[in-house]
Coordinates of C-alpha atoms and ligand atoms in Angstrom, one line a residue:
X29 CA 0.0 0.0 0.0
X30 CA 1.7 3.2 -1.2
X31 CA 1.1 6.5 0.6
X32 CA -1.0 7.6 -2.5
X33 CA -3.3 4.6 -2.2
X34 CA -3.6 5.0 1.5
X35 CA -4.7 8.6 0.9
X36 CA -7.1 7.5 -1.6
X37 CA -8.5 4.9 0.8
X38 CA -8.8 7.5 3.5
X39 CA -10.6 10.0 1.3
X40 CA -13.1 7.3 0.1
X41 CA -13.8 6.1 3.6
X42 CA -14.3 9.7 4.9
X43 CA -16.5 10.5 1.9
X44 CA -18.8 7.5 2.6
X45 CA -19.0 8.3 6.3
X46 CA -19.9 11.9 5.6
X47 CA -21.8 11.9 2.4
X48 CA -23.3 8.4 2.0
X49 CA -23.9 6.5 5.2
X50 CA -26.3 9.0 6.9
X51 CA -28.6 9.1 3.8
X52 CA -28.3 5.7 2.3
X53 CA -31.5 4.2 3.7
X54 CA -33.5 7.3 2.5
X55 CA -32.0 6.7 -1.0
X56 CA -32.8 3.0 -0.8
X57 CA -36.5 3.9 0.0
X58 CA -36.6 6.6 -2.7
X59 CA -35.2 4.3 -5.3
X60 CA -32.3 6.4 -6.5
X61 CA -29.3 8.5 -5.5
X62 CA -29.3 12.2 -5.9
X63 CA -27.4 13.9 -8.7
X64 CA -25.5 16.1 -6.1
X65 CA -23.8 12.9 -4.9
X66 CA -22.1 12.6 -8.3
X67 CA -20.9 16.2 -8.0
X68 CA -19.6 15.6 -4.5
X69 CA -17.7 12.5 -5.4
X70 CA -16.1 14.3 -8.4
X71 CA -15.1 17.1 -6.2
X72 CA -13.2 14.7 -3.9
X73 CA -11.5 13.2 -7.1
X74 CA -13.3 9.9 -6.7
X75 CA -15.4 9.6 -9.9
X76 CA -12.5 9.7 -12.3
X77 CA -10.2 7.2 -10.6
X78 CA -8.5 4.9 -13.1
X79 CA -9.6 7.1 -16.1
X80 CA -6.7 8.8 -17.9
X81 CA -6.1 12.5 -17.1
X82 CA -6.4 13.2 -20.9
X83 CA -10.1 12.4 -20.8
X84 CA -10.8 14.2 -17.5
X85 CA -10.0 11.4 -15.1
X86 CA -7.8 11.2 -12.1
X87 CA -5.3 8.8 -13.7
X88 CA -4.2 5.6 -11.9
X89 CA -5.0 2.0 -12.9
X90 CA -7.4 -0.8 -11.9
X91 CA -5.7 -1.4 -8.5
X92 CA -6.5 2.2 -7.6
X93 CA -10.1 1.6 -8.4
X94 CA -10.1 -1.7 -6.5
X95 CA -8.6 0.1 -3.5
X96 CA -11.1 2.9 -3.6
X97 CA -14.0 0.5 -4.0
X98 CA -12.9 -1.6 -1.0
X99 CA -12.8 1.5 1.1
X100 CA -16.3 2.4 0.1
X101 CA -17.6 -0.9 1.2
X102 CA -15.6 -0.9 4.4
X103 CA -17.3 2.4 5.4
X104 CA -20.7 1.0 4.7
X105 CA -21.6 1.7 1.0
X106 CA -23.9 -0.7 -0.6
X107 CA -23.4 -2.5 -3.9
X108 CA -26.4 -0.8 -5.2
X109 CA -24.9 2.6 -4.3
X110 CA -21.7 1.7 -6.1
X111 CA -23.7 0.6 -9.2
X112 CA -25.5 3.9 -9.3
X113 CA -22.7 6.2 -8.5
X114 CA -20.1 4.6 -10.7
X115 CA -22.3 3.7 -13.8
X116 CA -19.8 5.7 -15.6
X117 CA -17.4 2.9 -15.0
X118 CA -19.3 0.8 -17.6
X119 CA -20.8 3.6 -19.7
X120 CA -17.6 5.5 -20.5
X121 CA -14.6 3.2 -21.0
X122 CA -15.4 2.5 -24.7
X123 CA -15.8 6.2 -25.4
X124 CA -12.6 7.1 -23.5
X125 CA -10.6 4.5 -25.4
X126 CA -12.1 4.7 -28.9
X127 CA -14.4 7.7 -29.1
X128 CA -13.7 10.9 -31.1
X129 CA -12.4 14.0 -29.1
X130 CA -15.9 15.5 -29.5
X131 CA -17.5 12.6 -27.8
X132 CA -14.9 12.6 -25.1
X133 CA -15.5 16.3 -24.5
X134 CA -19.4 16.0 -24.5
X135 CA -19.8 12.8 -22.5
X136 CA -16.7 11.5 -20.8
X137 CA -15.4 14.8 -19.2
X138 CA -18.8 16.0 -17.8
X139 CA -19.6 12.6 -16.5
X140 CA -16.3 12.3 -14.6
X141 CA -17.0 15.9 -13.3
X142 CA -20.3 14.7 -11.9
X143 CA -22.3 16.9 -14.2
X144 CA -23.8 14.2 -16.5
X145 CA -24.9 10.6 -15.9
X146 CA -24.4 7.9 -18.5
X147 CA -25.7 4.3 -18.9
X148 CA -24.5 1.3 -20.8
X149 CA -27.4 -0.5 -22.7
X150 CA -26.5 -4.0 -24.0
X151 CA -29.2 -6.3 -22.5
X152 CA -32.5 -6.7 -24.4
X153 CA -35.8 -8.3 -23.3
X154 CA -34.9 -11.3 -25.6
X155 CA -31.8 -12.0 -23.5
X156 CA -28.6 -10.5 -21.9
X157 CA -26.2 -13.4 -21.8
X158 CA -25.9 -13.8 -25.6
X159 CA -24.5 -10.4 -26.4
X160 CA -23.8 -11.4 -30.0
X161 CA -27.6 -12.0 -30.4
X162 CA -28.8 -8.4 -29.8
X163 CA -31.7 -7.2 -32.1
X164 CA -31.7 -3.4 -31.7
X165 CA -31.0 -2.1 -35.2
X166 CA -29.2 1.1 -36.4
X167 CA -29.7 1.7 -40.1
X168 CA -27.4 4.3 -41.7
X169 CA -29.3 7.1 -43.6
X170 CA -27.0 9.8 -44.8
X171 CA -25.2 11.4 -41.8
X172 CA -27.5 9.6 -39.3
X173 CA -28.3 6.2 -37.8
X174 CA -32.0 5.3 -37.4
X175 CA -32.3 3.2 -34.2
X176 CA -35.1 0.8 -33.4
X177 CA -35.3 -1.6 -30.5
X178 CA -35.7 -2.1 -26.7
X179 CA -33.2 -2.4 -24.0
X180 CA -33.9 -3.6 -20.4
X181 CA -32.3 -3.9 -16.9
X182 CA -30.4 -0.7 -17.7
X183 CA -28.6 0.7 -14.5
X184 CA -29.2 4.4 -14.0
X185 CA -31.3 4.4 -17.1
X186 CA -34.0 6.6 -15.4
X187 CA -31.5 9.3 -14.6
X188 CA -29.0 8.9 -17.5
X189 CA -28.4 11.9 -19.8
X190 CA -27.0 9.6 -22.4
X191 CA -26.7 5.9 -23.1
X192 CA -23.9 4.0 -24.7
X193 CA -26.0 1.6 -26.7
X194 CA -25.2 -1.7 -28.4
X195 CA -26.9 -1.7 -31.8
X196 CA -26.8 -4.0 -34.9
X197 CA -25.2 -2.1 -37.8
X198 CA -24.2 -5.2 -39.7
X199 CA -25.1 -8.8 -40.3
X200 CA -26.0 -11.4 -37.6
X201 CA -23.6 -12.4 -34.8
X202 CA -20.8 -10.6 -33.0
X203 CA -19.3 -9.0 -36.1
X204 CA -22.4 -6.8 -36.8
X205 CA -22.5 -4.8 -33.5
X206 CA -21.6 -1.2 -32.9
X207 CA -21.8 1.2 -30.0
X208 CA -23.7 4.5 -30.4
X209 CA -24.1 7.3 -27.9
X210 CA -27.8 8.2 -27.7
X211 CA -28.9 11.3 -25.8
X212 CA -32.0 11.6 -23.6
X213 CA -34.4 13.9 -25.3
X214 CA -33.8 12.6 -28.7
X215 CA -37.2 12.1 -30.4
X216 CA -38.3 8.5 -30.3
X217 CA -36.1 7.6 -27.3
X218 CA -38.2 6.8 -24.2
X219 CA -37.7 5.5 -20.7
X220 CA -40.6 3.0 -20.7
X221 CA -40.5 1.6 -17.2
X222 CA -38.7 2.0 -13.9
X223 CA -38.0 -1.6 -12.8
X224 CA -38.4 -2.5 -9.1
X225 CA -36.0 -5.0 -7.8
X226 CA -35.2 -7.5 -4.9
X227 CA -32.0 -5.5 -4.1
X228 CA -29.8 -2.6 -5.3
X229 CA -32.8 -0.5 -4.3
X230 CA -31.0 2.9 -4.5
X231 CA -29.8 2.1 -8.0
X232 CA -32.5 3.0 -10.6
X233 CA -33.0 0.5 -13.3
X234 CA -34.9 1.1 -16.6
X235 CA -36.4 -0.3 -19.7
X236 CA -35.7 1.9 -22.7
X237 CA -37.3 2.0 -26.1
X238 CA -36.0 3.4 -29.4
X239 CA -38.6 4.1 -32.2
X240 CA -37.0 5.6 -35.4
X241 CA -34.5 7.5 -33.2
X242 CA -32.2 9.6 -35.4
X243 CA -28.7 9.6 -34.0
X244 CA -25.8 11.6 -35.7
X245 CA -23.2 9.3 -37.3
X246 CA -20.6 11.1 -35.3
X247 CA -22.0 9.4 -32.2
X248 CA -20.5 6.1 -33.3
X249 CA -17.9 4.9 -30.8
X250 CA -14.8 3.6 -32.7
X251 CA -15.2 1.9 -36.1
X252 CA -18.6 0.5 -37.2
X253 CA -19.0 -3.2 -36.3
X254 CA -16.4 -3.2 -33.6
X255 CA -18.9 -3.0 -30.7
X256 CA -18.7 -6.6 -29.5
X257 CA -14.8 -6.4 -29.2
X258 CA -15.1 -3.1 -27.3
X259 CA -17.7 -4.6 -25.0
X260 CA -15.7 -7.7 -24.5
X261 CA -12.5 -5.7 -23.7
X262 CA -14.3 -3.8 -20.9
X263 CA -16.0 -6.9 -19.5
X264 CA -12.7 -7.8 -17.8
X265 CA -12.7 -4.6 -15.7
X266 CA -16.4 -4.8 -15.0
X267 CA -16.2 -8.4 -13.8
X268 CA -13.3 -7.6 -11.5
X269 CA -15.3 -4.7 -10.2
X270 CA -18.3 -6.9 -9.5
X271 CA -15.9 -9.3 -7.7
X272 CA -14.9 -6.3 -5.5
X273 CA -18.6 -5.6 -4.8
X274 CA -19.0 -9.3 -3.8
X275 CA -16.1 -9.6 -1.3
X276 CA -16.6 -5.9 -0.2
X277 CA -20.1 -6.4 1.0
X278 CA -19.1 -9.9 2.4
X279 CA -16.2 -8.3 4.4
X280 CA -18.5 -5.5 5.7
X281 CA -21.2 -8.1 6.6
X282 CA -18.6 -10.1 8.5
X283 CA -17.4 -7.1 10.5
X284 CA -21.0 -6.3 11.4
X285 CA -21.7 -9.9 12.4
X286 CA -18.6 -10.2 14.5
X287 CA -19.5 -7.0 16.3
X288 CA -23.0 -8.2 16.9
X289 CA -21.8 -11.6 18.2
X290 CA -19.6 -9.9 20.7
X291 CA -22.5 -7.9 22.2
X292 CA -25.6 -10.2 21.7
X293 CA -26.1 -12.6 24.7
X294 CA -28.0 -15.8 24.6
X295 CA -28.1 -18.4 27.4
X296 CA -26.3 -16.0 29.6
X297 CA -23.2 -15.4 27.5
X298 CA -22.2 -13.5 24.4
X299 CA -22.8 -15.4 21.0
X300 CA -19.0 -15.3 20.3
X301 CA -18.4 -17.5 23.4
X302 CA -19.8 -20.4 21.3
X303 CA -17.2 -22.3 19.4
X304 CA -19.6 -23.0 16.6
X305 CA -20.1 -19.2 16.2
X306 CA -16.4 -18.4 16.3
X307 CA -15.7 -21.1 13.7
X308 CA -18.5 -19.7 11.4
X309 CA -16.8 -16.2 11.7
X310 CA -13.4 -17.8 10.8
X311 CA -15.0 -19.6 7.8
X312 CA -16.6 -16.3 6.6
X313 CA -13.1 -14.6 7.0
X314 CA -11.4 -17.4 5.1
X315 CA -13.7 -17.0 2.1
X316 CA -13.3 -13.2 2.1
X317 CA -9.5 -13.5 2.2
X318 CA -9.3 -15.9 -0.6
X319 CA -11.7 -13.8 -2.8
X320 CA -9.8 -10.6 -2.1
X321 CA -6.3 -12.1 -2.6
X322 CA -7.2 -13.8 -5.9
X323 CA -9.1 -10.8 -7.3
X324 CA -6.3 -8.4 -6.4
X325 CA -3.8 -10.8 -8.0
X326 CA -5.9 -10.9 -11.3
X327 CA -6.3 -7.1 -11.2
X328 CA -2.5 -6.8 -10.8
X329 CA -1.9 -9.1 -13.8
X330 CA -4.4 -7.1 -15.8
X331 CA -2.5 -3.9 -15.1
X332 CA 0.6 -5.5 -16.3
X333 CA -1.0 -6.1 -19.7
X334 CA -1.7 -9.8 -19.3
X335 CA -4.7 -11.4 -20.9
X336 CA -6.8 -12.4 -17.9
X337 CA -10.3 -12.9 -19.5
X338 CA -10.6 -16.4 -18.0
X339 CA -9.1 -15.4 -14.6
X340 CA -11.6 -12.4 -14.3
X341 CA -14.4 -15.0 -14.7
X342 CA -12.9 -17.2 -12.0
X343 CA -12.4 -14.2 -9.7
X344 CA -16.0 -13.1 -10.1
X345 CA -17.3 -16.6 -9.5
X346 CA -15.1 -17.0 -6.4
X347 CA -16.1 -13.7 -5.0
X348 CA -19.9 -14.1 -5.6
X349 CA -19.8 -17.6 -4.0
X350 CA -18.1 -15.9 -1.0
X351 CA -20.8 -13.2 -0.9
X352 CA -23.7 -15.6 -1.2
X353 CA -22.3 -17.6 1.8
X354 CA -21.0 -14.7 4.0
X355 CA -24.0 -12.4 3.6
X356 CA -26.4 -15.3 4.3
X357 CA -24.5 -16.2 7.5
X358 CA -24.3 -12.6 8.5
X359 CA -28.1 -12.4 8.5
X360 CA -28.3 -15.8 10.4
X361 CA -26.0 -14.6 13.2
X362 CA -28.2 -11.4 13.6
X363 CA -31.2 -13.6 14.2
X364 CA -34.6 -11.8 13.8
X365 CA -32.9 -8.5 13.6
X366 CA -31.1 -9.6 10.4
X367 CA -34.4 -10.1 8.7
X368 CA -35.6 -6.5 9.4
X369 CA -35.8 -3.8 6.7
X370 CA -33.1 -1.2 7.4
X371 CA -30.6 -3.6 9.0
X372 CA -27.4 -3.3 7.0
X373 CA -26.8 -7.0 6.7
X374 CA -30.2 -7.5 5.3
X375 CA -29.4 -5.0 2.5
X376 CA -26.1 -6.8 1.7
X377 CA -27.9 -10.1 1.6
X378 CA -30.4 -8.8 -1.0
X379 CA -27.8 -7.0 -3.0
X380 CA -25.6 -10.0 -3.2
X381 CA -28.2 -11.9 -5.2
X382 CA -27.7 -9.9 -8.4
X383 CA -23.9 -10.6 -8.5
X384 CA -24.0 -14.1 -9.9
X385 CA -26.3 -12.9 -12.7
X386 CA -25.2 -9.3 -13.7
X387 CA -22.0 -8.8 -15.8
X388 CA -22.2 -12.3 -17.0
X389 CA -24.1 -15.1 -15.2
X390 CA -22.0 -17.7 -13.4
X391 CA -22.9 -20.4 -15.9
X392 CA -21.9 -18.2 -18.9
X393 CA -18.7 -17.2 -17.3
X394 CA -17.9 -20.9 -16.5
X395 CA -18.5 -21.8 -20.2
X396 CA -16.2 -18.9 -21.3
X397 CA -13.5 -19.9 -18.9
X398 CA -13.8 -23.5 -20.1
X399 CA -13.2 -22.5 -23.7
X400 CA -10.3 -20.2 -22.8
X401 CA -8.6 -22.7 -20.6
X402 CA -8.9 -25.5 -23.1
X403 CA -11.5 -27.6 -21.5
X404 CA -14.0 -27.4 -24.4
X405 CA -14.6 -30.3 -26.8
Ligands
FAD514 C1 -30.2 -4.9 -11.4 C2 -29.6 -5.2 -12.8 C3 -28.9 -4.3 -13.3 C4 -28.3 -4.5 -14.7 N1 -27.6 -3.5 -15.3 C5 -27.4 -3.7 -16.6 C6 -26.8 -2.5 -17.4 O1 -26.5 -1.5 -16.9 N2 -26.7 -2.7 -18.8 C7 -27.0 -3.8 -19.4 O2 -26.8 -3.9 -20.6 N3 -27.5 -4.9 -18.7 C8 -27.7 -4.9 -17.3 N4 -28.2 -5.9 -16.7 C9 -28.5 -7.1 -17.3 C10 -27.6 -8.3 -16.9 O3 -26.3 -8.1 -17.5 C11 -28.3 -9.6 -17.4 O4 -29.4 -9.8 -16.6 C12 -27.5 -10.7 -17.5 O5 -26.5 -10.6 -18.5 C13 -28.3 -12.1 -17.8 O6 -29.1 -11.9 -18.9 P1 -30.6 -12.2 -18.8 O7 -31.2 -11.6 -17.5 O8 -31.3 -11.8 -20.1 O9 -30.7 -13.8 -18.5 P2 -30.6 -14.9 -19.7 O10 -29.5 -14.6 -20.7 O11 -32.0 -15.1 -20.2 O12 -30.2 -16.2 -18.8 C14 -31.0 -16.6 -17.8 C15 -30.2 -17.6 -16.9 O13 -30.0 -18.7 -17.7 C16 -28.6 -19.3 -17.4 N5 -27.9 -19.3 -18.7 C17 -27.9 -18.4 -19.7 N6 -27.1 -18.8 -20.6 C18 -26.7 -20.0 -20.3 C19 -25.7 -21.0 -20.9 N7 -25.2 -20.7 -22.1 N8 -25.5 -22.1 -20.3 C20 -26.1 -22.4 -19.1 N9 -26.8 -21.5 -18.4 C21 -27.1 -20.3 -19.0 C22 -28.1 -18.3 -16.3 O14 -28.3 -18.9 -15.1 C23 -28.8 -17.1 -16.5 O15 -28.9 -16.3 -15.3 C24 -28.6 -5.7 -15.3 C25 -29.4 -6.7 -14.7 C26 -29.9 -6.4 -13.5 C27 -30.9 -7.4 -12.8

């Protein structure tokens, strides 16, 4: 841990204690986080971590982002809060890496400054796992694309000012997909529905529709029909990020459970005086340590330029298995209190359930890893 990383960790922890923790339950109940939070996070230099300075970021690499996210969870942020506040982490990287200077100026910089909110729209009602099968079309007409289709489960889609949208510009399969930036307010683009969910309550989620939406051709990100490759490249970082969500909420749930077990008495003694309880806490700790250590190792290899597509799948699976077990046991150790709305471990338990599905379902990642590791027929 360098002095710079330690300072980043301290800033993030302090930010959560001051700007997030006191209000999080209200945002959970309201179903979204306020725009002012984005501005406040940007002011602290937190929104742009790991984005290059040339596009308005703070610089640094994936390990900086991992360190910052760990600090957020340690101080009590939820997985839903992170999804809502850092949606730029999935909406912007393609534009930052391959977009024109104009797209960078209009969408990346203001989002990293907390002034705009962006979403990434890949998933459609017909399916999210099979990215190569998307059906939303973008037909070129002169200097414009005409977009038709529907996207669903889009994080921050209610609040977003723009959406980095996967569209079909070419033939069937992965080679016919492009990325287009579509602005809210463009005629024919509508937020059809706000989706209510089991968890991630403070993260708004939308269904979006596009009916003959005319988008300037200059909003194409990178070359036409390179969208699938761009999406796949960013999946590694997204999956490592979701792994951090998983062991982050698990570690926080463990800390809360251990504290509870020290103070809660049953049969005339603290819960922690029971060997079976202590062993459970140690098992929770073991799973968190393994998930954190492996995920950090994969993130470090990614920073060094190694291809870690398979390892990112393994890290996400390891961490979400850890979260499923640890968050469940944290509720168990809290007894009835753990089942109550507003108890923090209850929130992490519900939030954990999206992690084996979003950003690539466990089964799909296992299949991808099997192919990459040479276990396919
Ligand atoms: C809260 C939330 C936020 C989200 N945010 C976004 C977002 O911002 N942008 C975006 O584009 N998408 C987003 N998603 C979509 C998410 O990425 C998809 O839900 C996910 O990719 C799975 O797609 P699906 O739901 O269509 O499930 P399907 O593809 O229909 O799969 C259903 C289930 O079938 C199993 N399965 C699928 N394929 C296989 C296979 N080949 N072999 C074995 N089993 C298989 C898995 O268990 C999977 O969970 C979000 C989803 C949620 C719930």
